[in-house]
Short mmCIF file of C-alpha atoms in Angstrom, two decimals:
data_model
loop_
_atom_site.label_atom_id
_atom_site.label_comp_id
_atom_site.label_asym_id
_atom_site.label_seq_id
_atom_site.Cartn_x
_atom_site.Cartn_y
_atom_site.Cartn_z
CA MET A 109 8.58 -17.65 15.64
CA ASN A 110 8.93 -17.61 19.30
CA THR A 111 5.19 -17.35 21.07
CA HIS A 112 6.93 -14.60 23.24
CA ASN A 113 7.77 -12.75 20.17
CA HIS A 114 4.04 -13.06 19.01
CA ASN A 115 2.84 -12.47 21.59
CA LEU A 116 4.97 -9.32 21.59
CA LYS A 117 4.27 -8.44 17.76
CA LYS A 118 -0.10 -8.70 18.53
CA LEU A 119 1.01 -6.56 21.90
CA PHE A 120 2.53 -3.80 19.70
CA LEU A 121 0.10 -4.16 16.73
CA SER A 122 -3.25 -3.39 19.79
CA ILE A 123 -1.19 -0.64 20.77
CA PHE A 124 -0.92 0.69 17.13
CA ILE A 125 -4.53 -0.15 16.12
CA PHE A 126 -5.48 1.52 19.33
CA ILE A 127 -4.04 5.19 18.94
CA PHE A 128 -5.06 4.48 15.17
CA SER A 129 -8.60 5.23 16.73
CA LEU A 130 -7.68 7.42 19.20
CA PHE A 131 -6.43 9.91 15.78
CA SER A 132 -9.87 8.57 14.04
CA CYS A 133 -11.47 10.63 16.86
CA SER A 134 -9.84 14.15 17.13
CA ASN A 135 -12.04 16.69 15.44
CA PRO A 136 -10.34 18.99 13.09
CA LEU A 137 -13.83 21.60 13.54
CA THR A 138 -12.71 23.04 16.84
CA GLN A 139 -9.08 23.71 15.34
CA VAL A 140 -10.20 25.51 12.40
CA SER A 141 -13.71 26.91 12.24
CA ASN A 142 -14.88 28.12 8.23
CA ALA A 143 -17.78 28.50 6.80
CA SER A 144 -20.00 26.48 8.16
CA THR A 145 -20.91 24.64 4.08
CA ASP A 146 -16.97 22.88 4.81
CA GLU A 147 -18.04 22.07 8.82
CA ALA A 148 -20.73 20.34 7.44
CA LEU A 149 -19.64 19.28 4.57
CA TYR A 150 -16.64 17.54 6.58
CA GLU A 151 -19.16 15.82 9.00
CA ASP A 152 -21.38 14.62 6.73
CA ALA A 153 -17.69 12.73 5.18
CA GLN A 154 -16.44 11.37 8.23
CA LYS A 155 -20.47 9.54 9.20
CA ALA A 156 -19.46 7.76 5.56
CA LEU A 157 -16.64 6.56 5.84
CA ASN A 158 -16.96 5.70 9.39
CA SER A 159 -19.99 3.88 7.40
CA SER A 160 -18.08 1.99 4.62
CA ASN A 161 -19.47 4.02 2.13
CA TRP A 162 -16.10 4.72 0.08
CA ASP A 163 -18.29 6.67 -3.15
CA LEU A 164 -19.87 9.41 -0.72
CA SER A 165 -17.49 9.86 1.27
CA ILE A 166 -14.94 10.72 -1.35
CA SER A 167 -17.57 13.02 -2.66
CA LYS A 168 -18.03 14.67 0.39
CA PHE A 169 -14.19 15.53 0.86
CA GLU A 170 -13.42 16.50 -2.60
CA THR A 171 -16.01 19.11 -2.76
CA LEU A 172 -14.94 21.02 1.21
CA SER A 173 -12.54 23.39 0.70
CA ALA A 174 -8.76 23.80 -0.55
CA SER A 175 -7.62 25.47 3.51
CA PHE A 176 -10.16 23.32 5.51
CA LEU A 177 -8.75 19.94 3.69
CA SER A 178 -5.16 21.37 4.14
CA GLN A 179 -5.75 20.12 8.08
CA ARG A 180 -3.27 17.63 8.98
CA GLU A 181 -6.46 15.02 10.39
CA VAL A 182 -8.79 15.77 7.36
CA ARG A 183 -6.48 14.90 4.61
CA PHE A 184 -5.16 11.97 6.98
CA LYS A 185 -8.59 10.89 6.81
CA TYR A 186 -9.58 11.70 2.96
CA ALA A 187 -6.41 9.34 2.53
CA LYS A 188 -8.48 6.71 4.42
CA ALA A 189 -12.00 7.41 2.46
CA LEU A 190 -9.23 6.85 -0.70
CA ALA A 191 -7.20 3.24 0.55
CA GLY A 192 -11.31 2.22 1.34
CA LYS A 193 -12.41 3.15 -1.83
CA CYS A 194 -9.89 0.36 -3.84
CA GLY A 195 -9.79 -2.49 -1.19
CA PHE A 196 -7.52 -1.49 2.01
CA ASN A 197 -8.99 -2.22 5.28
CA PHE A 198 -6.71 -1.45 8.29
CA ILE A 199 -7.80 -4.07 10.93
CA THR A 200 -7.48 -6.67 8.30
CA LEU A 201 -4.24 -6.19 7.09
CA SER A 202 -2.04 -5.38 10.27
CA GLU A 203 -3.25 -8.84 11.44
CA ILE A 204 -1.92 -10.19 7.86
CA LEU A 205 1.39 -7.94 8.87
CA ALA A 206 2.21 -9.44 12.04
CA ASP A 207 1.01 -13.14 11.17
CA ALA A 208 3.09 -12.85 7.73
CA ASP A 209 4.48 -16.38 6.50
CA LEU A 210 6.56 -16.32 3.29
CA ASN A 211 8.10 -19.33 4.59
CA SER A 212 7.10 -21.44 1.28
CA THR A 213 6.27 -18.48 -0.78
CA SER A 214 8.10 -15.54 -2.15
CA PHE A 215 7.88 -11.60 -1.49
CA PHE A 216 5.41 -10.36 -4.58
CA SER A 217 4.07 -13.86 -4.52
CA TYR A 218 2.14 -13.81 -1.48
CA LEU A 219 1.73 -9.41 -2.10
CA LEU A 220 -0.51 -10.78 -4.91
CA SER A 221 -2.72 -13.89 -3.58
CA MET A 222 -3.58 -11.60 -1.48
CA TRP A 223 -6.20 -10.04 -3.58
CA GLY A 224 -7.20 -13.17 -5.63
CA ASN A 225 -11.55 -13.76 -6.33
CA LYS A 226 -11.48 -9.50 -4.55
CA SER A 227 -13.48 -6.60 -6.36
CA ILE A 228 -10.41 -4.02 -6.14
CA SER A 229 -8.90 -0.49 -7.44
CA PRO A 230 -5.60 0.35 -6.78
CA SER A 231 -5.69 3.59 -8.78
CA HIS A 232 -7.70 5.09 -6.00
CA CYS A 233 -4.54 2.83 -3.68
CA THR A 234 -2.37 5.71 -5.75
CA LEU A 235 -4.57 8.85 -4.68
CA SER A 236 -4.52 7.69 -1.55
CA GLU A 237 -1.31 7.70 -1.45
CA THR A 238 -0.83 10.95 -2.64
CA GLN A 239 -2.30 12.86 0.31
CA MET A 240 -0.18 11.14 2.14
CA LYS A 241 2.20 12.61 1.05
CA LEU A 242 1.02 15.84 -0.25
CA ILE A 243 0.17 15.58 4.46
CA TRP A 244 4.21 15.70 4.12
CA ASP A 245 5.24 17.64 2.74
CA GLY A 246 4.23 19.55 5.82
CA TYR A 247 4.61 17.94 8.39
CA THR A 248 6.75 15.01 10.00
CA ALA A 249 5.50 12.02 9.65
CA SER A 250 3.70 9.97 12.29
CA GLY A 251 4.15 6.60 13.48
CA GLU A 252 0.85 6.18 13.07
CA GLU A 253 0.49 7.83 9.47
CA GLN A 254 3.75 5.57 8.37
CA LEU A 255 1.52 2.24 9.94
CA PHE A 256 -0.83 3.70 6.98
CA MET A 257 1.72 4.22 3.99
CA ALA A 258 3.27 1.10 5.36
CA LEU A 259 -0.06 -0.99 4.58
CA LEU A 260 -1.14 1.04 1.53
CA SER A 261 2.02 0.43 -0.17
CA PHE A 262 1.58 -3.20 0.77
CA SER A 263 -1.36 -3.55 -0.50
CA LYS A 264 -0.51 -1.71 -3.57
CA MET A 265 1.51 -3.35 -4.80
CA GLY A 266 -0.28 -6.25 -4.29
CA MET A 267 -2.97 -4.99 -6.37
CA TYR A 268 -0.99 -4.07 -9.19
CA LEU A 269 0.15 -6.18 -10.26
CA ARG A 270 -3.30 -8.85 -9.23
CA THR A 271 -4.57 -6.83 -11.86
CA LYS A 272 -2.09 -7.79 -14.11
CA ALA A 273 -1.61 -10.93 -12.96
CA ASP A 274 -3.98 -12.54 -12.33
CA ASN A 275 -7.47 -11.98 -13.68
CA ASP A 276 -8.09 -15.21 -15.84
CA GLU A 277 -11.02 -17.02 -12.85
CA ASN A 278 -13.73 -15.59 -11.44
CA LEU A 279 -15.26 -12.72 -13.88
CA SER A 280 -11.83 -11.67 -14.03
CA LEU A 281 -11.18 -11.18 -9.66
CA GLY A 282 -8.45 -14.12 -9.91
CA ASP A 283 -7.69 -16.59 -7.47
CA GLY A 284 -5.29 -15.67 -6.36
CA THR A 285 -2.23 -17.31 -8.33
CA VAL A 286 -0.61 -16.49 -11.08
CA ASP A 287 -1.97 -16.41 -14.51
CA ALA A 288 0.09 -19.01 -17.16
CA GLY A 289 0.05 -16.37 -20.02
CA PHE A 290 0.85 -13.38 -18.16
CA ASN A 291 4.14 -11.77 -18.89
CA GLU A 292 6.15 -9.53 -16.85
CA CYS A 293 8.46 -8.36 -19.38
CA SER A 294 6.88 -6.55 -21.65
CA SER A 295 5.34 -3.36 -21.97
CA ALA A 296 2.11 -3.58 -23.69
CA ASP A 297 -0.49 -2.22 -22.69
CA THR A 298 -2.80 -6.03 -22.61
CA ASN A 299 -4.75 -7.86 -19.45
CA ASP A 300 -1.61 -9.71 -19.06
CA THR A 301 0.70 -7.20 -19.16
CA LEU A 302 1.78 -4.40 -16.40
CA THR A 303 2.33 -0.48 -18.76
CA ASP A 304 5.86 0.60 -17.67
CA SER A 305 3.03 3.37 -16.14
CA GLU A 306 2.08 0.25 -13.48
CA ILE A 307 5.34 -1.40 -12.82
CA LYS A 308 6.33 2.46 -11.64
CA GLU A 309 3.20 2.20 -9.28
CA VAL A 310 4.68 -0.84 -7.65
CA THR A 311 8.08 0.30 -7.54
CA THR A 312 7.01 3.03 -5.83
CA GLY A 313 4.98 1.09 -3.39
CA LEU A 314 7.78 -1.08 -3.22
CA GLY A 315 9.95 1.72 -2.05
CA LEU A 316 7.44 3.12 0.72
CA PHE A 317 7.07 0.21 1.41
CA ILE A 318 10.41 -0.03 2.59
CA GLN A 319 10.71 2.68 3.46
CA ASN A 320 7.71 3.52 6.49
CA ILE A 321 7.99 -0.35 7.44
CA ALA A 322 11.35 0.51 9.52
CA GLY A 323 9.56 2.72 11.13
CA VAL A 324 7.04 -0.07 12.66
CA SER A 325 9.19 -2.69 12.39
CA SER A 326 8.28 -4.09 15.81
CA ILE A 327 5.04 -4.90 14.79
CA ILE A 328 5.05 -7.35 11.67
CA SER A 329 6.35 -10.93 11.41
CA SER A 330 9.83 -12.19 11.57
CA SER A 331 8.94 -14.40 8.26
CA LEU A 332 8.30 -11.04 6.09
CA ASP A 333 11.08 -8.72 8.62
CA SER A 334 13.10 -11.58 6.86
CA GLU A 335 12.10 -11.35 3.44
CA VAL A 336 12.77 -7.50 3.45
CA THR A 337 15.87 -7.51 3.99
CA SER A 338 16.30 -10.08 1.72
CA LEU A 339 14.53 -8.47 -0.94
CA SER A 340 16.62 -4.89 0.04
CA ALA A 341 19.96 -6.79 -0.48
CA VAL A 342 19.03 -8.37 -3.83
CA CYS A 343 17.90 -4.50 -4.95
CA ALA A 344 21.28 -3.54 -3.71
CA LEU A 345 22.87 -5.61 -6.50
CA LEU A 346 20.42 -3.92 -9.02
CA THR A 347 21.50 -0.51 -10.58
CA PRO A 348 19.55 1.41 -10.41
CA ASN A 349 17.90 -0.25 -6.67
CA PRO A 350 14.25 -0.35 -7.38
CA CYS A 351 14.12 -0.14 -3.52
CA THR A 352 14.84 3.56 -2.94
CA ALA A 353 11.87 5.08 -5.52
CA ILE A 354 8.80 6.64 -3.75
CA ASN A 355 8.33 8.97 -6.57
CA PRO A 356 6.78 8.16 -10.25
CA GLU A 357 8.18 10.53 -11.79
CA ASP A 358 11.82 9.73 -10.82
CA ILE A 359 11.56 6.73 -12.07
CA THR A 360 13.58 5.97 -15.82
CA PRO A 361 13.54 3.32 -18.50
CA GLU A 362 16.17 1.91 -16.75
CA ALA A 363 14.93 1.23 -13.07
CA VAL A 364 11.62 0.05 -15.09
CA ALA A 365 13.81 -2.43 -16.81
CA THR A 366 14.78 -3.46 -13.01
CA MET A 367 11.78 -4.00 -11.24
CA ARG A 368 11.11 -6.46 -14.17
CA ASP A 369 13.55 -8.56 -14.06
CA LEU A 370 13.10 -8.34 -9.75
CA LEU A 371 9.46 -9.61 -10.47
CA ARG A 372 10.71 -12.72 -12.44
CA ILE A 373 13.47 -13.90 -9.41
CA ASP A 374 11.74 -16.84 -8.35
CA THR A 375 12.36 -16.67 -5.10
CA ILE A 376 11.01 -12.94 -4.72
CA GLY A 377 9.23 -11.58 -7.86
CA ILE A 378 5.35 -14.03 -9.41
CA ASP A 379 7.93 -16.12 -12.13
CA THR A 380 10.74 -18.45 -12.04
CA CYS A 381 13.69 -17.17 -13.07
CA ILE A 382 16.53 -18.47 -11.46
CA ASN A 383 19.80 -17.23 -13.07
CA ILE A 384 21.89 -15.83 -10.46
CA ASP A 385 22.29 -11.98 -12.50
CA PRO A 386 19.21 -10.46 -12.16
CA THR A 387 19.23 -8.70 -15.21
CA THR A 388 19.75 -11.20 -17.47
CA CYS A 389 15.49 -12.79 -16.15
CA CYS A 390 13.82 -10.07 -18.77
CA PRO A 391 15.54 -10.30 -22.33
#
């Protein structure tokens, strides 16, 4: 990568992280004064969040009144606590996004490799994603929120893949490589297959990543940027296009099938299918 361009991406990343930190310090208590129990619970939730005590923070957020939780920054912090529980680290992942080198690996193999031998909970990434969507029901997404969602969906895809495609080693935590017994074409609920529901989570992760990375593309590596462009081009050849879905309930059985095909293509997915027609990768 050109050194000048790389340094510019690092600068943009530093600015985003600085803005992220500023937003994290805002105090909704100065905007809305609900019951004192809400104020106390929110303070406790923030303290637990800042100390990475995800379970305690989540429990405090879940006890807040609906009206207090509906404040934009309160809900965003709740999303951050859920993301922390799933295994997400904003600073580390921001740096990974800026330095990602996919020249010798495929997009989905790279995502899976990030989570080898790590304790993760992909379902909490889904819960965090849901909170972000609730925010966007009432607001236009900010740059900070788009960056958070891009990183979250990037992580969610890799985590769902790792739990089923890489769990033979390290007491089921995997080693960052695909297990020999994994079968992306099967929908059976086993340790080495992805159910249709799990495929939908990978699919929405892909759609949300592509949708939101466009808003913060200045901070991603040229290698990742090129890979996303190639991936979008392949997706456009598939019907339905799995790169555009962002809600599980909107994903048809046909879209699930095309996503399974995509995961098997050697240049994009985590398997070795080299058929010219990607829709023939899964029988």
